[in-house]
Coordinates of C-alpha atoms and ligand atoms in Angstrom, one line a residue:
X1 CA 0.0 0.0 0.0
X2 CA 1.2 3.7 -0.9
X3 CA 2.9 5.3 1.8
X4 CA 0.1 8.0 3.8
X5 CA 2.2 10.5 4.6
X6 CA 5.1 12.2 2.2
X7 CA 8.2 13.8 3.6
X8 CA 7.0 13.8 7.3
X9 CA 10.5 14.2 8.8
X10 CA 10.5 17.7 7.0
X11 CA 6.7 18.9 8.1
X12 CA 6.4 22.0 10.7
X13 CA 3.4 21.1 12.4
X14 CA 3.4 24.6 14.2
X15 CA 1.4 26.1 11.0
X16 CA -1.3 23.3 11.2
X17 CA -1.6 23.7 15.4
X18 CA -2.6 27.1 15.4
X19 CA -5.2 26.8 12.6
X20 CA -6.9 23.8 14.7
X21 CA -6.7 26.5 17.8
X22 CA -7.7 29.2 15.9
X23 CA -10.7 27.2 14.5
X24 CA -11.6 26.2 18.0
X25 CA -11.2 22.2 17.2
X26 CA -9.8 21.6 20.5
X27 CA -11.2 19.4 22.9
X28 CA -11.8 22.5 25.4
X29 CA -14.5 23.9 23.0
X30 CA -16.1 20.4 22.1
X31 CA -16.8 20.2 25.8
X32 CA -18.4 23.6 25.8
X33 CA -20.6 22.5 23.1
X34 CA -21.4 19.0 24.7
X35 CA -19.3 17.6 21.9
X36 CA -16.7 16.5 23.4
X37 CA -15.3 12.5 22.3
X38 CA -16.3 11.0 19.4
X39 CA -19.2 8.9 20.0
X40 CA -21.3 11.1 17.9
X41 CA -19.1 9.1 14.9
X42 CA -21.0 6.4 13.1
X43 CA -25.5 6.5 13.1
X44 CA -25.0 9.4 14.7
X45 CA -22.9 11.5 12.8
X46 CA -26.0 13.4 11.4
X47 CA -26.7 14.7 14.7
X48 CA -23.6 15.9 15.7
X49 CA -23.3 18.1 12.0
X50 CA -26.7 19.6 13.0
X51 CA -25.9 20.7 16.9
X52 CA -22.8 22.5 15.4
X53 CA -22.7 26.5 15.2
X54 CA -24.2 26.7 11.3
X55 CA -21.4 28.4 8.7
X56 CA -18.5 28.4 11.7
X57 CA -14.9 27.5 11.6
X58 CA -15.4 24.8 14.1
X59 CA -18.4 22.8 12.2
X60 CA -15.4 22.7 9.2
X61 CA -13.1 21.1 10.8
X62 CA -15.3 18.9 13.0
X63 CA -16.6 17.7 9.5
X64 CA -13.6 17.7 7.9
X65 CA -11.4 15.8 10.9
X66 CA -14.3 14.0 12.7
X67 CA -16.9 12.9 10.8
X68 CA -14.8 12.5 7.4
X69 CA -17.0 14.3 5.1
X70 CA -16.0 16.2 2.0
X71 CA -16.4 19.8 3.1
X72 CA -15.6 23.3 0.3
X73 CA -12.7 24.4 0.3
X74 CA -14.2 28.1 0.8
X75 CA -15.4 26.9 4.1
X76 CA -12.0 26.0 5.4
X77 CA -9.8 28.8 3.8
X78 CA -10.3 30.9 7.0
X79 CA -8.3 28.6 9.1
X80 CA -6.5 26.5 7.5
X81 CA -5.7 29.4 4.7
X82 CA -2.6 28.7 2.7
X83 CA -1.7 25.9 4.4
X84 CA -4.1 23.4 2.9
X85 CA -1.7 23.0 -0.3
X86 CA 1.0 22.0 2.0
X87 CA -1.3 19.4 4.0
X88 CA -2.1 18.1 0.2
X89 CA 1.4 17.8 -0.5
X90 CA 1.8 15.6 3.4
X91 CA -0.7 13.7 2.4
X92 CA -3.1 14.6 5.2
X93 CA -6.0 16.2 2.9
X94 CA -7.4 15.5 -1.2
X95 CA -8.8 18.1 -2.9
X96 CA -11.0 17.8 -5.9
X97 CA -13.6 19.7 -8.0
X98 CA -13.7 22.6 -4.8
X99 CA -13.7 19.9 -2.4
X100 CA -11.6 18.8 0.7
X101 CA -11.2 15.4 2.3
X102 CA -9.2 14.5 5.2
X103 CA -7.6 10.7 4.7
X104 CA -6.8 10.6 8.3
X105 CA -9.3 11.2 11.7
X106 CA -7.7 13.8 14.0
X107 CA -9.5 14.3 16.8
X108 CA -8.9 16.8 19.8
X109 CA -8.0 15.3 23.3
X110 CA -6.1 17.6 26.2
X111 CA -3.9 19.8 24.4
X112 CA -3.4 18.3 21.1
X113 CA -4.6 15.8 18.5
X114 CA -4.8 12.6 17.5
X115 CA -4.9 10.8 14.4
X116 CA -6.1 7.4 13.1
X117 CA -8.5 6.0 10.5
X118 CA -11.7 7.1 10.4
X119 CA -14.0 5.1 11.6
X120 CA -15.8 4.0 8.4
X121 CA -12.1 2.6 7.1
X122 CA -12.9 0.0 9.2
X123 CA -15.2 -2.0 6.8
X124 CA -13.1 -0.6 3.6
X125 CA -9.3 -1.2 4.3
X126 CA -9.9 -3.9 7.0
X127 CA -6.4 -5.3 7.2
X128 CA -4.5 -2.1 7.7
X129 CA -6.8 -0.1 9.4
X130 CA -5.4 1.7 12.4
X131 CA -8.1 2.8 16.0
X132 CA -8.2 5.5 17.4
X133 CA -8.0 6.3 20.9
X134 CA -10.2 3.8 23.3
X135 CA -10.4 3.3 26.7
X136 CA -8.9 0.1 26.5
X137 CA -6.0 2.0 25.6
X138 CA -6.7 4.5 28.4
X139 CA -6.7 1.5 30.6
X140 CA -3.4 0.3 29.9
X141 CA -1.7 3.7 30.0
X142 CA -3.7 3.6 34.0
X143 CA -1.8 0.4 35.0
X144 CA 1.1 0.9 33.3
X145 CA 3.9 2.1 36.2
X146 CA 5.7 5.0 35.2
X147 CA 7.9 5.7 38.5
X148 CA 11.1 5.0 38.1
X149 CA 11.2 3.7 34.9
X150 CA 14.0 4.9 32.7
X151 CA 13.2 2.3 29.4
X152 CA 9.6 1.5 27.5
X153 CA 8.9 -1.1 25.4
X154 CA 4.8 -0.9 23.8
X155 CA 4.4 -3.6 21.5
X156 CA 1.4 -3.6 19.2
X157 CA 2.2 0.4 19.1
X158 CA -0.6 1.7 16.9
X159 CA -0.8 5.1 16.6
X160 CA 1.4 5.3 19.6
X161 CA -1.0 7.4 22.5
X162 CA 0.8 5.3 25.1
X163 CA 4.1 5.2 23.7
X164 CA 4.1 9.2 23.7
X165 CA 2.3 9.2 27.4
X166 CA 5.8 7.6 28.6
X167 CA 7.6 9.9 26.2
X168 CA 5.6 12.8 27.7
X169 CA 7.5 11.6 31.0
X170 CA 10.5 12.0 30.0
X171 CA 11.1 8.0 29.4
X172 CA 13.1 6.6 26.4
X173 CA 10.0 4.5 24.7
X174 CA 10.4 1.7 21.9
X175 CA 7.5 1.1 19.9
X176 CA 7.1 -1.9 17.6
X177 CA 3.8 -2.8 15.7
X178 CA 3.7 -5.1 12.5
X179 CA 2.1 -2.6 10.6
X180 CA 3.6 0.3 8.7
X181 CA 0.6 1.7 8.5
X182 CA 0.1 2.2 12.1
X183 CA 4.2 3.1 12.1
X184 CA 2.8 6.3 10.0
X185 CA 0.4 7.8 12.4
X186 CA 2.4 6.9 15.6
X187 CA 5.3 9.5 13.5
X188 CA 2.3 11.7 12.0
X189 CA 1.5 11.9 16.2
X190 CA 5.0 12.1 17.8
X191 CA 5.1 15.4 15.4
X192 CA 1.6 16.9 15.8
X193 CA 1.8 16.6 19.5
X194 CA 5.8 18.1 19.3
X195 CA 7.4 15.4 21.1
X196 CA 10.7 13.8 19.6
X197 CA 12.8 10.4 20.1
X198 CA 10.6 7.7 20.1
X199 CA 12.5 5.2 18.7
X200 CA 9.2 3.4 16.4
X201 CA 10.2 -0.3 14.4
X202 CA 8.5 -2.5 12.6
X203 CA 8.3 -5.6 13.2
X204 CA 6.4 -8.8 15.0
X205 CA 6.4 -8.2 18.6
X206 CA 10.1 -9.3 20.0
X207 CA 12.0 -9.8 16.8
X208 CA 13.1 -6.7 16.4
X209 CA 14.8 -6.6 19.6
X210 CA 17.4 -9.3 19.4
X211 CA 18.3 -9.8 23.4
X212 CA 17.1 -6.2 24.6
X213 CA 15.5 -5.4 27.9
X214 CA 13.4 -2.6 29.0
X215 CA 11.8 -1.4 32.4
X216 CA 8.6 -1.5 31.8
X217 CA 7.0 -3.3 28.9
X218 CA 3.1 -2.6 27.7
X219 CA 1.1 -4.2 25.4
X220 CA -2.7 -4.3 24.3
X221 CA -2.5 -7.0 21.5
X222 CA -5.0 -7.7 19.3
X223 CA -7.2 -10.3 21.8
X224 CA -10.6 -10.6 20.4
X225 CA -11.8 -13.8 20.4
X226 CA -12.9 -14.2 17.3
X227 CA -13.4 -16.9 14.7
X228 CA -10.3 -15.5 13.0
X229 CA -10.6 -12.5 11.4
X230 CA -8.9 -10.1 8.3
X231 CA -8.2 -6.9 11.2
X232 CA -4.6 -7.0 12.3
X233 CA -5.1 -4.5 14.8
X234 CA -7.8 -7.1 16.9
X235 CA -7.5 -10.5 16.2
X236 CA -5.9 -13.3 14.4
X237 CA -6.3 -15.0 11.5
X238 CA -8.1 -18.2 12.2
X239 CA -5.6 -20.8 13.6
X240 CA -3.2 -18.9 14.1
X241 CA -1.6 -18.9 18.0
X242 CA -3.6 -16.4 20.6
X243 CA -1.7 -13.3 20.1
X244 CA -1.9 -13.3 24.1
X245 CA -0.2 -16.6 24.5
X246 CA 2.8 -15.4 22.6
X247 CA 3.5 -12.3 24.1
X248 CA 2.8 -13.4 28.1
X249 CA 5.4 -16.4 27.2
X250 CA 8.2 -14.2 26.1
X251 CA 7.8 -10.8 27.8
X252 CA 9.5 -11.7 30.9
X253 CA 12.5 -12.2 28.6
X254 CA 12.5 -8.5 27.6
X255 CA 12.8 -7.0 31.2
X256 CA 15.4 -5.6 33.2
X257 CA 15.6 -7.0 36.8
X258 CA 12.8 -5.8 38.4
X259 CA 11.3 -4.5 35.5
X260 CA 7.2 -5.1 34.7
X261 CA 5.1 -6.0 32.2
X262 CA 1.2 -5.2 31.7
X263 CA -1.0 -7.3 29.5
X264 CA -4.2 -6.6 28.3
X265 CA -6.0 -9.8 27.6
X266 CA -9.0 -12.0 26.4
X267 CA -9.1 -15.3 26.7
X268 CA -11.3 -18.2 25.8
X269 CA -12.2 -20.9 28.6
X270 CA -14.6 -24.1 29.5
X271 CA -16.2 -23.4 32.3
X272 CA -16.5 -19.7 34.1
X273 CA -14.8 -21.3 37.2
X274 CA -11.3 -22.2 35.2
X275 CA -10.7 -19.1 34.3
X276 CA -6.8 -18.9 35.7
X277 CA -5.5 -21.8 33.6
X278 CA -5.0 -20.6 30.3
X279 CA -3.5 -17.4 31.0
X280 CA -0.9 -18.8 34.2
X281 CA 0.0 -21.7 31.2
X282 CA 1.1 -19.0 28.9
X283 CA 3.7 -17.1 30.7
X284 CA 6.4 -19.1 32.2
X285 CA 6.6 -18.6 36.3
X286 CA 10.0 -19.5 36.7
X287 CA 11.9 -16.2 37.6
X288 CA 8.8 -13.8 37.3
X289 CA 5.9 -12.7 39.9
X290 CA 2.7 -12.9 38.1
X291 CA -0.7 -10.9 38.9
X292 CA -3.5 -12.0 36.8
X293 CA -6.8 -9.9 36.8
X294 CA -10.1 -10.8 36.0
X295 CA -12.1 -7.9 35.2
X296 CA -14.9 -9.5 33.2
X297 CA -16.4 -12.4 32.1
X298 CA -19.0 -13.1 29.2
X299 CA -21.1 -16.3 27.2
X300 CA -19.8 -16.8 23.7
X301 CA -23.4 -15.1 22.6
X302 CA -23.1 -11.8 24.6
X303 CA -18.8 -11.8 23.9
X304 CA -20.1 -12.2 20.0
X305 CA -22.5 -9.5 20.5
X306 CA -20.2 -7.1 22.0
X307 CA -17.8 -7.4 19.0
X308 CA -20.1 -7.5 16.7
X309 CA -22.9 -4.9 17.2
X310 CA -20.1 -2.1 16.9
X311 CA -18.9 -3.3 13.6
X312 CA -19.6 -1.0 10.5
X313 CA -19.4 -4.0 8.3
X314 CA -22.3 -6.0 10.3
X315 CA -24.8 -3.0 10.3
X316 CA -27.8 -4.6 9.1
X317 CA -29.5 -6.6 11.3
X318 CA -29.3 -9.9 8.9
X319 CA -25.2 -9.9 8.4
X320 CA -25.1 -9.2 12.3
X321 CA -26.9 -12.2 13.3
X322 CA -25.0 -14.1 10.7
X323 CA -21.7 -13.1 12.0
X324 CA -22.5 -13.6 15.3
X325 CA -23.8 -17.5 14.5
X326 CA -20.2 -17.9 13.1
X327 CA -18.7 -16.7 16.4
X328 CA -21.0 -18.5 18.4
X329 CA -20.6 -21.5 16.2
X330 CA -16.5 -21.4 16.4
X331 CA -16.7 -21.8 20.3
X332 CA -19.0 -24.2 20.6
X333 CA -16.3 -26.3 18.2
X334 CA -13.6 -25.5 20.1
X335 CA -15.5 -25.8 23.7
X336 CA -15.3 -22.1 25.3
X337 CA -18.0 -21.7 28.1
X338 CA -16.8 -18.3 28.7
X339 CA -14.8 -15.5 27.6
X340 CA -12.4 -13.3 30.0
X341 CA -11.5 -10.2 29.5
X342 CA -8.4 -8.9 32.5
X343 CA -4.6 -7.6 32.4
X344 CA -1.8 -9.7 33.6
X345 CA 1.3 -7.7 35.5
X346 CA 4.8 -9.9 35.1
X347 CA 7.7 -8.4 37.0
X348 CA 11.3 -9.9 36.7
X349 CA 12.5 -11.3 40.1
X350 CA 15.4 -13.4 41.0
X351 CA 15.2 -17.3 41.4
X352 CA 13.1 -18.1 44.5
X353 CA 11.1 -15.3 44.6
X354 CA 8.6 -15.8 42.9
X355 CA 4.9 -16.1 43.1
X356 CA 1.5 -15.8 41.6
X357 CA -1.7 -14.0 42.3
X358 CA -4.8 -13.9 40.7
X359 CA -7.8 -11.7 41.1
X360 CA -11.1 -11.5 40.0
X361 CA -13.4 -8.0 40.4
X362 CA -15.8 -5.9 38.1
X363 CA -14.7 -2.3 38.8
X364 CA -16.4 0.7 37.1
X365 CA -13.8 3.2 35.0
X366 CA -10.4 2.3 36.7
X367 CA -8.3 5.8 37.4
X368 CA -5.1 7.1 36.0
X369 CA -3.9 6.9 39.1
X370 CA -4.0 2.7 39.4
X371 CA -0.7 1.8 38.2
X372 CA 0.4 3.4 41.5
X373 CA -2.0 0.7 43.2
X374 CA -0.3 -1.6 40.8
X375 CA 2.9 -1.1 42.2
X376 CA 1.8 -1.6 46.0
X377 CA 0.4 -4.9 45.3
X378 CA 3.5 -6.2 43.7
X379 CA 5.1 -4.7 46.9
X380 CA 3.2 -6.1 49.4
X381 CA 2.7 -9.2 47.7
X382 CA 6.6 -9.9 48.0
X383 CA 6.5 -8.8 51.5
X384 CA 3.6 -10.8 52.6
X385 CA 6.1 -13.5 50.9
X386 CA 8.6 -13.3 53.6
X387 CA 6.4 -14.4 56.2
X388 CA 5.9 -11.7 58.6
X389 CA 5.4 -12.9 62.1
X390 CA 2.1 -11.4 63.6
X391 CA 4.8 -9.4 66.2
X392 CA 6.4 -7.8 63.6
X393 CA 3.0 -6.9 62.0
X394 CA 1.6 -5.8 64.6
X395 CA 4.9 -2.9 65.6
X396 CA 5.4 -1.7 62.1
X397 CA 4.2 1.4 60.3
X398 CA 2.7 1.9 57.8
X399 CA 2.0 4.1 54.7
X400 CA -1.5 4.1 53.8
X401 CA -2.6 6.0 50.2
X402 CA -4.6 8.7 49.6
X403 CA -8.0 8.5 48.1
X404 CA -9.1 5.5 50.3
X405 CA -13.3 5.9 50.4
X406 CA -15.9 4.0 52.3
X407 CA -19.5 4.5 51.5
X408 CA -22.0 3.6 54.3
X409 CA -25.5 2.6 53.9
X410 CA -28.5 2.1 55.8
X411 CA -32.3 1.7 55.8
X412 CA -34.4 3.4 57.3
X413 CA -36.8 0.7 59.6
X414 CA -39.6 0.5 62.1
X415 CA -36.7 0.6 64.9
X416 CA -35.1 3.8 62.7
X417 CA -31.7 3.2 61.2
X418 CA -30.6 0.1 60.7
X419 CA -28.9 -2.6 58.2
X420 CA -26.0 -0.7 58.5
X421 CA -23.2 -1.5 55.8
X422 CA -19.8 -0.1 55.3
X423 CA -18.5 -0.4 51.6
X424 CA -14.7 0.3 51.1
X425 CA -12.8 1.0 47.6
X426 CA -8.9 0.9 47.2
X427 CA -7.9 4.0 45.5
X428 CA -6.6 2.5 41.8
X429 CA -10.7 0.5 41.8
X430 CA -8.4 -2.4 41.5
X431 CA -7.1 -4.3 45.2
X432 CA -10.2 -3.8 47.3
X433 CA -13.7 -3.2 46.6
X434 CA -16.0 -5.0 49.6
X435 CA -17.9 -4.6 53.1
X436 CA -15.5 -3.4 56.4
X437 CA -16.5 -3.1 59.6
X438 CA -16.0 -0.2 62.0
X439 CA -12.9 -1.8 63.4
X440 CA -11.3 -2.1 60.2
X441 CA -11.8 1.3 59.7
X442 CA -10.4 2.5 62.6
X443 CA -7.6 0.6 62.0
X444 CA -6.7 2.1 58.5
X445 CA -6.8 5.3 60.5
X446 CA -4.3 4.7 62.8
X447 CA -2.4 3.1 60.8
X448 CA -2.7 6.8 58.8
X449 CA -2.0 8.6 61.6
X450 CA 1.4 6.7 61.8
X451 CA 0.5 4.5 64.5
X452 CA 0.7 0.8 64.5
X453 CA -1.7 -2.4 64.9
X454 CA -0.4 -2.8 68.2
X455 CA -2.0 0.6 69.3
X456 CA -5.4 -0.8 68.3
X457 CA -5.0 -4.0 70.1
X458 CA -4.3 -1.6 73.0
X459 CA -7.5 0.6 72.5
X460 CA -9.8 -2.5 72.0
X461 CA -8.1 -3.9 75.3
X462 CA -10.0 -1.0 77.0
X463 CA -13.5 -1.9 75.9
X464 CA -15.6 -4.1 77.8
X465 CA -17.1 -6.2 74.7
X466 CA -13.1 -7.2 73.8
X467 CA -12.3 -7.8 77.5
X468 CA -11.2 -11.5 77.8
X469 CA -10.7 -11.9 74.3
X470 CA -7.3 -14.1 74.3
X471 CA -6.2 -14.1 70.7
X472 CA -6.8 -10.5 70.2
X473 CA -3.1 -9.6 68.9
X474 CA -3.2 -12.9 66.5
X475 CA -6.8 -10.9 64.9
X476 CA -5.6 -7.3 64.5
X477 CA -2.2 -9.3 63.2
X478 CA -4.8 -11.2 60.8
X479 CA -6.8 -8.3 60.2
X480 CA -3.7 -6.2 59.1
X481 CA -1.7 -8.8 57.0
X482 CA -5.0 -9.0 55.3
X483 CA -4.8 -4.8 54.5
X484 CA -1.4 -5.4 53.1
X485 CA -2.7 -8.1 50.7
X486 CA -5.4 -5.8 49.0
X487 CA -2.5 -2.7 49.4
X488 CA -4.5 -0.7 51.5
X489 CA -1.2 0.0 53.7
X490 CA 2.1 -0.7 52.6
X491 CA 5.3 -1.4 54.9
X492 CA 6.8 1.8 55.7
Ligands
SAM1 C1 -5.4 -3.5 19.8 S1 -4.2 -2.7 18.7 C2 -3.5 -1.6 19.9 C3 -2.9 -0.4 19.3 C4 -2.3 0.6 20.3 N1 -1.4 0.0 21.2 C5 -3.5 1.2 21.1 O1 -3.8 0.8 22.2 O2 -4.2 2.1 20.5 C6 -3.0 -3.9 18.5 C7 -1.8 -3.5 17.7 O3 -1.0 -4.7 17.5 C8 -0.4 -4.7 16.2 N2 0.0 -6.0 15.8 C9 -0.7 -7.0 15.4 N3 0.1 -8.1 15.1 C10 1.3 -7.7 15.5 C11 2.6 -8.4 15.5 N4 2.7 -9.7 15.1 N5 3.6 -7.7 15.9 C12 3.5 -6.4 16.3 N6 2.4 -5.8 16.4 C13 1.3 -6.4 15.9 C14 -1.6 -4.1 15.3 O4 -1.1 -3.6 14.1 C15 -2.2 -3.1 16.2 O5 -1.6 -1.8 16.0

């Protein structure tokens, strides 16, 4: 396929920036409409046109670089001026008979852009076609640890929005995708957004590395699990290994001591219960510590559905159902009962250290700030590890983060209030979400106030119902080893 974009490495992007400013196509302004994001692509693209200012700057570009429509040239002369010729000649616009077409989506988020195919590509140039921004992605870039972390690796790049996160944090980042396609936006990006020295190859995942080793390693591969399938950037070819399998069995070999690696992943199962095996057979445990995470779990019908009720190229109702037969059909051949959907974290640890965890929770939109939670598991976990007696847990301090929240409800009864319950959430959504009591509570706050376990045993000790209570030290030891496992304190 012809190259998108000509000359790139000589572009100024500067010229191009202030027009989308100066246009208002920035992410600020969408908001103040109630535009902001682009689920107004797609059915409902005819909508969003009309709730645009009629005959402004901002409803050419938005239909120009969002909705991919063919807009007059006259309309967009007042921003983009004489700099349309030159986006011609990158290969970012067409013109023809008056008319301007953008080959590329560019769509506003924070302070700058972002390109990919549009949308509609989807169903035209399936193999090649390169997403946009989703929150999967989002996701990733949430557990992904940045502290301390001098070398990235994201494989599966795309159009790079976590590779230039890390960049944006002053990280050396390495990103390798198969396609060259997606290569060309991940540059076309770097540029728009002004960053420099991502280091972008092509390749299949490892092989361009030879024997190097990074800090951190991210990757959201293509996991659907479909029958097989011509989009590169979602699934494989039927037959072909799990694009999952091969990456969680060689990461480990691709990180620095200590170094981790976050995997998002579907998998296919038997039964809902066995939901650990395929993933934990996948990537090797010798010399790694393993956290696998559940975060959902669906029936071949309602995974098909999910896929499939998206899809631009199955959206009549009769190709839909058909499509989703031929999923359904594929895993009943092959056996799946369910269908997984979760991340696994692999950090590089010496010989005899390691361990595995899994997890299983459904947690609403998981904060940016998680990959800090992700780092206190992996912590504690390796603490917890070196079997702590219940003296030592009991004297320590401990750290305990911000943004830990109960909520508390009751009902309202003949006696007044009653049913009382006590909800907690772990800051990152991700180690803890599930009923406390009062004592637990109190505990966290000591334990924030830089006191120790030890202290509560001490105030319980004073109150009647815990009087004669022999083994109250081995439960606040019990109760405290049990905060360190879901990371709601951390060894100081
Ligand atoms: C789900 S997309 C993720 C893209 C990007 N990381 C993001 O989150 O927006 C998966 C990416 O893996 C790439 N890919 C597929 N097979 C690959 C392979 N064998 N080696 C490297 N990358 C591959 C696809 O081209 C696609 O860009």
């Amino acid at each position: 396929m012809a190259p998108l974009f000509h000359a790139l490495d000589a572009w100024d992007p500067a010229p191009l920036r202030r027009a989308l400013v100066r246009g208002g196509y920035t992410q600020e302004s969408l908001k103040q409409l109630g535009l902001a994001g682009t689920a107004f692509q797609g059915r409902a693209a005819g909508l969003f046109r009309e709730s645009l200012p009629p005959g402004s700057p901002l409803k050419a570009l938005v239909r120009l670089f969002m909705l991919g429509d063919s807009v007059a040239a006259a309309d967009l002369l007042g921003t983009l001026g004489v700099d349309l010729g030159s986006l011609a000649d990158l290969g970012l616009l067409t013109f023809g008979a008056g008319q301007v077409r953008s080959n590329v989506s560019l769509i506003p988020y924070a302070d700058s852009w972002y390109a990919s195919d549009f949308m509609r590509m989807h169903a035209e140039v399936p193999a090649d076609y390169v997403m946009g921004l989703s929150p999967v992605t989002r996701l990733l870039v949430a557990l992904s640890p940045k502290q301390r972390v001098d070398s990235v690796l994201e494989l599966g790049c795309g159009g790079g929005w976590l590779s230039m996160q890390m960049r944006r944090a002053g990280i050396n980042v390495t990103g390798i995708d198969i396609s060259s396609r997606a290569l060309e936006f991940a540059r076309f990006n770097e540029r728009l957004t002004g960053l420099s020295g991502i280091e972008w190859r092509q390749g299949s995942w490892f092989e361009p590395l030879g024997d190097r080793r990074f800090d951190l390693v991210c990757c959201n591969p293509p996991y659907v699990q479909s029958p097989g399938g011509p989009l590169t950037f979602r699934e494989v070819a039927s037959g072909a290994e799990q694009t999952c399998a091969h990456v969680l069995r060689h990461v480990a070999e691709h990180l620095n001591p200590g170094g981790i690696a976050c995997v998002l992943l579907d998998w296919s199962h038997r039964n809902p219960d066995d939901w650990e095996q395929a993933p934990l057979e996948w990537a090797p445990s010798a010399g790694v510590r393993r956290w696998l995470f559940q975060l959902d779990s669906r029936s071949p019908v309602d995974y098909a559905w999910l896929w499939v009720r998206p899809d631009p190229r199955f959206s009549d109702p009769e190709s839909a159902s058909a499509e989703v037969k031929r999923w359904v059909a594929h895993h009943a051949a092959i056996g799946t009962g369910a269908i997984s959907s979760g991340f696994m974290v692999v950090q590089r640890c010496e010989p005899g250290q390691e361990w595995t965890r899994c997890d299983s929770r459904t947690t609403g939109e998981i904060p940016s700030t998680a990959n800090e939670e992700v780092v206190r598991v992996l912590t504690n976990e390796t603490w917890l590890r070196t079997e702590p007696s219940d003296a030592d847990l009991l004297q320590r301090r401990y750290l305990v983060p911000n943004g830990v929240k109960t909520e508390i409800n009751t009902t309202l009864g003949d006696h007044g209030w009653q049913d009382r319950t006590i909800r907690l959430i772990s800051p990152g959504k991700l180690s803890y979400d599930g009923q406390i009591d009062e004592n637990l509570m109190r505990l966290l706050e000591l334990c924030r106030k830089d006191r120790c376990p030890a202290d509560m045993v001490a105030e319980l000790r004073t109150r009647p119902e815990f009087d004669g209570i022999p083994d109250l030290d081995a439960r606040i030891a019990a109760l405290t080893r049990e905060l360190v496992r879901f990371a709601l304190i951390t060894p100081a």
